[in-house]
Coordinates of C-alpha atoms in Angstrom, one line a residue:
X49 CA 0.0 0.0 0.1
X50 CA 1.4 3.4 -1.0
X51 CA 2.8 5.2 2.1
X52 CA 3.1 2.1 4.3
X53 CA 6.3 1.6 6.1
X54 CA 7.8 -1.9 5.6
X55 CA 11.2 -1.7 7.4
X56 CA 13.0 0.6 9.7
X57 CA 16.8 0.4 10.7
X58 CA 18.6 2.7 13.2
X59 CA 22.3 2.9 13.8
X60 CA 23.6 4.8 16.8
X61 CA 26.9 5.6 18.3
X62 CA 26.6 6.6 22.0
X63 CA 29.3 8.5 23.7
X64 CA 29.5 7.4 27.4
X65 CA 32.7 9.2 28.3
X66 CA 35.3 7.6 30.5
X67 CA 32.9 5.4 32.5
X68 CA 29.9 3.3 31.9
X69 CA 27.4 5.5 33.8
X70 CA 24.2 5.8 31.7
X71 CA 25.6 4.6 28.4
X72 CA 23.5 1.4 28.2
X73 CA 20.2 2.7 29.3
X74 CA 20.3 6.0 27.3
X75 CA 21.0 4.2 24.0
X76 CA 18.3 1.7 24.9
X77 CA 15.8 4.5 25.1
X78 CA 17.1 5.9 21.8
X79 CA 16.2 2.7 20.1
X80 CA 12.9 2.4 21.8
X81 CA 11.8 6.0 21.0
X82 CA 13.2 5.9 17.4
X83 CA 11.7 2.7 16.5
X84 CA 8.3 2.8 18.2
X85 CA 6.5 5.8 17.0
X86 CA 5.6 4.2 13.8
X87 CA 4.5 0.6 12.8
X88 CA 6.4 -1.5 10.3
X89 CA 6.8 -5.3 10.1
X90 CA 10.6 -5.3 10.2
X91 CA 12.8 -3.2 12.6
X92 CA 16.6 -3.3 13.3
X93 CA 18.6 -1.4 16.0
X94 CA 22.4 -1.3 15.7
X95 CA 24.0 0.5 18.6
X96 CA 27.6 0.9 19.8
X97 CA 28.4 2.6 23.0
X98 CA 32.0 4.0 23.1
X99 CA 34.4 5.3 25.7
X100 CA 35.8 8.7 25.1
X101 CA 38.0 11.3 26.9
X102 CA 35.4 13.7 28.2
X103 CA 33.9 14.6 31.6
X104 CA 31.6 12.0 33.1
X105 CA 28.2 12.2 31.3
X106 CA 24.6 11.4 32.6
X107 CA 21.0 11.8 31.9
X108 CA 19.9 15.2 30.4
X109 CA 16.8 16.4 28.6
X110 CA 15.1 13.5 27.0
X111 CA 17.6 10.6 27.9
X112 CA 18.5 9.6 24.4
X113 CA 15.0 10.2 22.8
X114 CA 15.3 13.6 21.1
X115 CA 18.4 12.7 19.0
X116 CA 16.6 9.6 17.5
X117 CA 13.3 11.3 17.1
X118 CA 14.8 14.3 15.3
X119 CA 16.4 12.0 12.7
X120 CA 13.3 9.9 12.4
X121 CA 10.9 12.8 11.8
X122 CA 13.3 14.4 9.2
X123 CA 13.4 11.0 7.5
X124 CA 9.6 10.6 7.6
X125 CA 9.2 14.0 6.0
X126 CA 11.7 13.2 3.2
X127 CA 9.8 9.9 2.5
X128 CA 6.4 11.7 2.3
X129 CA 7.9 14.4 -0.1
X130 CA 9.4 11.6 -2.3
X131 CA 6.1 9.8 -2.4
X132 CA 4.2 13.0 -3.2
X133 CA 2.0 12.4 -0.1
X134 CA 0.7 15.0 2.4
X135 CA 3.0 14.9 5.4
X136 CA 0.2 14.5 8.0
X137 CA -1.5 11.8 6.0
X138 CA 1.7 9.8 5.6
X139 CA 2.5 9.9 9.3
X140 CA -1.1 9.3 10.3
X141 CA -1.2 6.2 8.2
X142 CA 1.9 4.8 9.9
X143 CA 1.9 5.9 13.6
X144 CA 1.0 3.6 16.4
X145 CA -2.7 3.3 17.2
X146 CA -4.9 1.6 19.7
X147 CA -4.5 -2.2 19.5
X148 CA -0.9 -2.0 18.1
X149 CA 2.0 -3.5 20.0
X150 CA 5.1 -1.5 20.8
X151 CA 7.0 -4.5 19.3
X152 CA 10.7 -3.4 19.8
X153 CA 10.1 -2.4 23.5
X154 CA 10.2 -5.9 24.7
X155 CA 13.6 -6.5 23.3
X156 CA 15.2 -3.4 24.9
X157 CA 15.6 -2.1 28.3
X158 CA 17.3 -3.5 31.4
X159 CA 15.6 -6.8 30.8
X160 CA 14.0 -8.3 27.7
X161 CA 13.3 -11.5 25.7
X162 CA 16.9 -12.3 25.3
X163 CA 16.9 -13.2 29.1
X164 CA 13.6 -15.0 28.9
X165 CA 11.8 -12.3 30.9
X166 CA 9.1 -11.4 28.5
X167 CA 7.1 -13.4 26.0
X168 CA 6.4 -11.4 22.9
X169 CA 3.1 -13.2 22.2
X170 CA 1.7 -12.0 25.6
X171 CA 3.1 -8.5 25.5
X172 CA 0.1 -6.1 25.9
X173 CA -1.1 -3.8 23.0
X174 CA -1.6 -0.1 23.3
X175 CA -5.0 0.4 25.0
X176 CA -5.4 4.2 24.8
X177 CA -3.9 6.9 22.5
X178 CA -4.4 10.6 22.4
X179 CA -2.4 11.2 19.3
X180 CA -5.2 12.1 17.0
X181 CA -6.6 14.7 19.3
X182 CA -3.2 16.1 20.2
X183 CA -2.1 16.5 16.5
X184 CA -5.5 17.9 15.5
X185 CA -5.3 20.5 18.3
X186 CA -1.7 21.4 17.4
X187 CA -2.5 21.8 13.7
X188 CA -5.4 24.2 14.5
X189 CA -3.3 26.2 16.9
X190 CA -0.5 26.8 14.4
X191 CA -2.7 27.3 11.3
X192 CA -1.3 24.3 9.4
X193 CA -3.6 25.1 6.5
X194 CA -1.2 28.1 5.7
X195 CA 1.6 25.7 4.9
X196 CA 1.0 25.8 1.2
X197 CA -0.6 29.3 0.9
X198 CA 1.8 31.3 -1.4
X199 CA 0.4 34.6 0.1
X200 CA 1.5 33.5 3.6
X201 CA 4.8 31.8 2.6
X202 CA 5.8 34.7 0.4
X203 CA 4.0 37.9 1.5
X204 CA 3.9 40.3 -1.4
X205 CA 4.3 43.4 0.9
X206 CA 7.3 41.8 2.5
X207 CA 9.6 40.4 -0.3
X208 CA 12.4 39.5 2.1
X209 CA 10.1 37.3 4.2
X210 CA 9.8 33.5 3.8
X211 CA 7.6 31.5 6.1
X212 CA 7.2 27.8 6.8
X213 CA 5.5 25.3 9.4
X214 CA 6.8 22.1 10.4
X215 CA 5.1 19.1 12.1
X216 CA 7.0 16.6 14.3
X217 CA 5.4 13.7 16.1
X218 CA 7.4 12.4 19.1
X219 CA 6.8 10.2 22.0
X220 CA 8.6 9.7 25.4
X221 CA 8.1 7.6 28.4
X222 CA 8.1 8.1 32.1
X223 CA 10.5 5.3 33.1
X224 CA 12.8 2.6 31.7
X225 CA 10.8 -0.5 30.6
X226 CA 10.7 -3.4 32.9
X227 CA 12.8 -1.6 35.6
X228 CA 11.2 1.7 36.9
X229 CA 7.8 1.8 38.5
X230 CA 5.5 4.7 39.4
X231 CA 3.0 5.2 42.3
X232 CA 0.8 7.8 43.8
X233 CA -1.4 8.2 46.9
X234 CA -4.0 10.8 47.6
X235 CA -5.0 11.9 51.2
X236 CA -8.3 13.6 51.8
X237 CA -8.1 16.4 54.5
X238 CA -10.7 17.4 57.1
X239 CA -11.6 20.5 55.0
X240 CA -12.3 18.5 51.9
X241 CA -9.1 19.3 50.2
X242 CA -6.6 16.7 49.0
X243 CA -3.0 16.0 49.1
X244 CA -1.5 14.2 46.1
X245 CA 1.7 12.4 47.1
X246 CA 3.9 11.3 44.1
X247 CA 7.6 10.9 43.4
X248 CA 7.7 13.0 40.3
X249 CA 10.0 16.0 40.4
X250 CA 8.7 18.8 38.3
X251 CA 11.7 20.3 36.6
X252 CA 9.5 22.3 34.1
X253 CA 8.0 19.1 32.7
X254 CA 4.4 20.0 33.9
X255 CA 4.2 17.0 36.4
X256 CA 2.6 19.1 39.1
X257 CA 0.0 20.5 36.7
X258 CA -0.8 17.1 35.0
X259 CA -1.0 15.1 38.3
X260 CA -3.4 17.8 39.8
X261 CA -5.5 17.7 36.7
X262 CA -5.8 13.9 36.8
X263 CA -6.6 13.9 40.5
X264 CA -9.2 16.6 40.1
X265 CA -10.9 14.8 37.2
X266 CA -11.1 11.5 39.3

């Protein structure tokens, strides 16, 4: 079918500095994020983590995901252009939907099928997804319809101006598969207010806002 991905391969060289530190897990996340956003029947992840003469590195801003997803999204746009397809339609046709399995996740992480810990046949599928709504709201907010409008791209009254709009679809997780766990407890006070107790540290990620919204809705 036109526009349907059939294979994905990702090759990564990870710089872990003079010590092991986070080298293994960061590159696992790179593979998971870079090869999970879109469906295809064949996937390959080739990764080498190398020692170098730099200060000791660690986790910082995305933990290996942004690098993979930047390359992936650029690649997806190139494919859509080569096929003559609308970028949104091409990505929508291939991104993970409810009922799909994140099929490479079970092979990566601190534990996986290589150690006999997880049976791929019993790995649960995606049960909920807000991708459609998220993308639709985002496209309305940025005025995606202007993308191919010559009057907006090249305004006649401003000949030195060129405008463009991009669309990137990325995913990220809240933990390392099969290793980290999350929990939360809520305490009701005498005055009817609530205290939400969670281990998430909000470093500008919006955890405080989102957890409060979830608690309020429930």
